[in-house]
Amino acid sequence: MPGSTRIKTLVFPIAELLMMAMLLLSCGTVAREKERGTIEQLLLVSPLTPLQILVPKVLAMTLVVLAGSMMSVFAVLGPVFHVLIKGSLTLFFALTALSGFTSSRLEHFIATVPRTLLLGGAVFCVGVWRIRRQFE
């Protein structure tokens, strides 16, 4: 079907860019906190549990991705490229939020490995290369 090929060429790069941006944001924040030593202070000194510290970070990252996807749909796709949106926007944004939440959790887990932001970037590049290689 020619329509499904067109959708794949439009949707997959957008989803990949969202995932990469979220990975960089999550890994960057955690790695920068490790470099500065603030995360150890936060975990050792504060009366909060690690879950109470992690959940707001994940929710904030999810909201950033959700806001970015809303801006791209309403400010770029429609007005600039005149793309007609068919289907449920509520479902689209709900699945975007779910994807953002789950990938942010995964990215925070991945970010525990590198000690610096530079190593986090290297882990990110290797991960993207391996994922792209799987789908070729």
CSV table of C-alpha atoms in Angstrom, one decimal:
chain,number,residue,atom,x,y,z
A,1,MET,CA,0.0,0.0,0.0
A,2,PRO,CA,1.4,3.4,-0.9
A,3,GLY,CA,-0.3,5.1,2.0
A,4,SER,CA,1.2,2.9,4.6
A,5,THR,CA,4.7,3.6,3.3
A,6,ARG,CA,4.0,7.3,3.4
A,7,ILE,CA,2.9,7.1,7.0
A,8,LYS,CA,5.9,5.0,8.0
A,9,THR,CA,8.3,7.6,6.4
A,10,LEU,CA,6.5,10.4,8.4
A,11,VAL,CA,5.8,8.7,11.7
A,12,PHE,CA,9.0,6.7,12.4
A,13,PRO,CA,11.5,9.6,12.1
A,14,ILE,CA,9.3,11.8,14.4
A,15,ALA,CA,9.0,9.0,16.9
A,16,GLU,CA,12.8,8.4,16.7
A,17,LEU,CA,13.6,12.1,17.2
A,18,LEU,CA,11.3,12.2,20.2
A,19,MET,CA,12.9,9.2,21.7
A,20,MET,CA,16.4,10.5,21.1
A,21,ALA,CA,15.6,13.9,22.6
A,22,MET,CA,14.1,12.3,25.6
A,23,LEU,CA,17.0,10.0,26.1
A,24,LEU,CA,19.5,12.9,25.9
A,25,LEU,CA,17.5,14.9,28.4
A,26,SER,CA,17.1,12.1,30.9
A,27,CYS,CA,20.7,10.9,30.6
A,28,GLY,CA,22.0,14.4,30.6
A,29,THR,CA,20.2,15.4,33.8
A,30,VAL,CA,21.2,12.2,35.7
A,31,ALA,CA,24.8,12.2,34.5
A,32,ARG,CA,25.2,15.9,35.3
A,33,GLU,CA,23.9,15.4,38.8
A,34,LYS,CA,26.3,12.5,39.2
A,35,GLU,CA,29.2,14.7,38.0
A,36,ARG,CA,28.4,17.4,40.4
A,37,GLY,CA,27.7,15.0,43.3
A,38,THR,CA,24.2,16.5,44.0
A,39,ILE,CA,22.4,13.2,43.5
A,40,GLU,CA,24.3,11.5,46.3
A,41,GLN,CA,23.7,14.5,48.6
A,42,LEU,CA,20.0,14.4,47.7
A,43,LEU,CA,19.7,10.7,48.4
A,44,LEU,CA,21.8,10.7,51.6
A,45,VAL,CA,20.6,13.9,53.2
A,46,SER,CA,16.9,14.3,52.3
A,47,PRO,CA,14.2,12.4,54.1
A,48,LEU,CA,12.6,11.4,50.8
A,49,THR,CA,12.8,7.9,49.4
A,50,PRO,CA,14.5,7.3,46.0
A,51,LEU,CA,11.1,6.6,44.5
A,52,GLN,CA,9.9,10.0,45.7
A,53,ILE,CA,12.9,11.6,44.0
A,54,LEU,CA,12.7,9.7,40.8
A,55,VAL,CA,8.9,10.0,40.1
A,56,PRO,CA,8.8,13.8,39.7
A,57,LYS,CA,11.9,13.6,37.4
A,58,VAL,CA,10.1,11.0,35.2
A,59,LEU,CA,6.8,13.0,35.2
A,60,ALA,CA,8.6,16.2,34.3
A,61,MET,CA,10.4,14.5,31.4
A,62,THR,CA,7.1,13.1,30.2
A,63,LEU,CA,5.4,16.5,30.4
A,64,VAL,CA,8.3,18.0,28.3
A,65,VAL,CA,7.9,15.4,25.6
A,66,LEU,CA,4.1,15.8,25.7
A,67,ALA,CA,4.4,19.6,25.4
A,68,GLY,CA,6.9,19.2,22.5
A,69,SER,CA,4.6,16.8,20.6
A,70,MET,CA,1.6,19.1,21.2
A,71,MET,CA,3.5,22.1,19.8
A,72,SER,CA,4.7,20.1,16.8
A,73,VAL,CA,1.2,18.9,16.0
A,74,PHE,CA,-0.7,22.2,16.6
A,75,ALA,CA,2.0,24.8,15.6
A,76,VAL,CA,4.0,23.0,12.9
A,77,LEU,CA,2.1,20.1,11.2
A,78,GLY,CA,-1.2,21.9,10.7
A,79,PRO,CA,-0.3,25.6,10.1
A,80,VAL,CA,3.0,25.2,8.3
A,81,PHE,CA,2.7,21.9,6.4
A,82,HIS,CA,-1.1,21.7,6.2
A,83,VAL,CA,-1.3,18.1,7.3
A,84,LEU,CA,-4.8,17.0,8.0
A,85,ILE,CA,-5.0,15.0,11.2
A,86,LYS,CA,-7.3,12.0,11.1
A,87,GLY,CA,-8.0,9.9,14.1
A,88,SER,CA,-8.2,10.6,17.8
A,89,LEU,CA,-5.9,13.3,19.1
A,90,THR,CA,-6.7,12.2,22.7
A,91,LEU,CA,-5.5,8.7,21.9
A,92,PHE,CA,-2.4,10.0,20.2
A,93,PHE,CA,-1.4,12.2,23.2
A,94,ALA,CA,-2.3,9.5,25.7
A,95,LEU,CA,0.0,7.0,23.8
A,96,THR,CA,2.7,9.7,23.5
A,97,ALA,CA,2.5,10.3,27.3
A,98,LEU,CA,2.7,6.5,27.9
A,99,SER,CA,5.6,6.2,25.6
A,100,GLY,CA,7.3,9.2,27.2
A,101,PHE,CA,6.8,7.8,30.7
A,102,THR,CA,8.1,4.3,29.9
A,103,SER,CA,11.1,5.5,27.9
A,104,SER,CA,12.0,8.0,30.6
A,105,ARG,CA,12.0,5.3,33.2
A,106,LEU,CA,14.2,3.2,30.9
A,107,GLU,CA,16.5,6.1,30.2
A,108,HIS,CA,16.9,6.8,33.9
A,109,PHE,CA,17.9,3.2,34.4
A,110,ILE,CA,20.4,3.5,31.5
A,111,ALA,CA,21.8,6.7,32.9
A,112,THR,CA,22.9,4.9,36.1
A,113,VAL,CA,25.7,3.2,34.1
A,114,PRO,CA,27.9,6.2,33.0
A,115,ARG,CA,29.6,8.4,35.5
A,116,THR,CA,29.9,11.5,33.3
A,117,LEU,CA,27.8,13.2,30.6
A,118,LEU,CA,30.4,12.4,28.0
A,119,LEU,CA,30.1,8.6,28.7
A,120,GLY,CA,26.3,9.1,28.7
A,121,GLY,CA,26.6,10.5,25.2
A,122,ALA,CA,28.7,7.5,24.1
A,123,VAL,CA,26.2,5.1,25.6
A,124,PHE,CA,23.5,7.0,23.8
A,125,CYS,CA,25.3,6.8,20.4
A,126,VAL,CA,26.0,3.1,20.7
A,127,GLY,CA,22.4,2.4,21.7
A,128,VAL,CA,20.9,4.4,18.8
A,129,TRP,CA,23.3,2.7,16.4
A,130,ARG,CA,22.3,-0.7,17.6
A,131,ILE,CA,18.6,0.1,17.4
A,132,ARG,CA,18.9,1.6,13.9
A,133,ARG,CA,20.9,-1.5,12.8
A,134,GLN,CA,18.1,-3.8,14.0
A,135,PHE,CA,15.4,-2.1,11.8
A,136,GLU,CA,17.5,-1.9,8.6
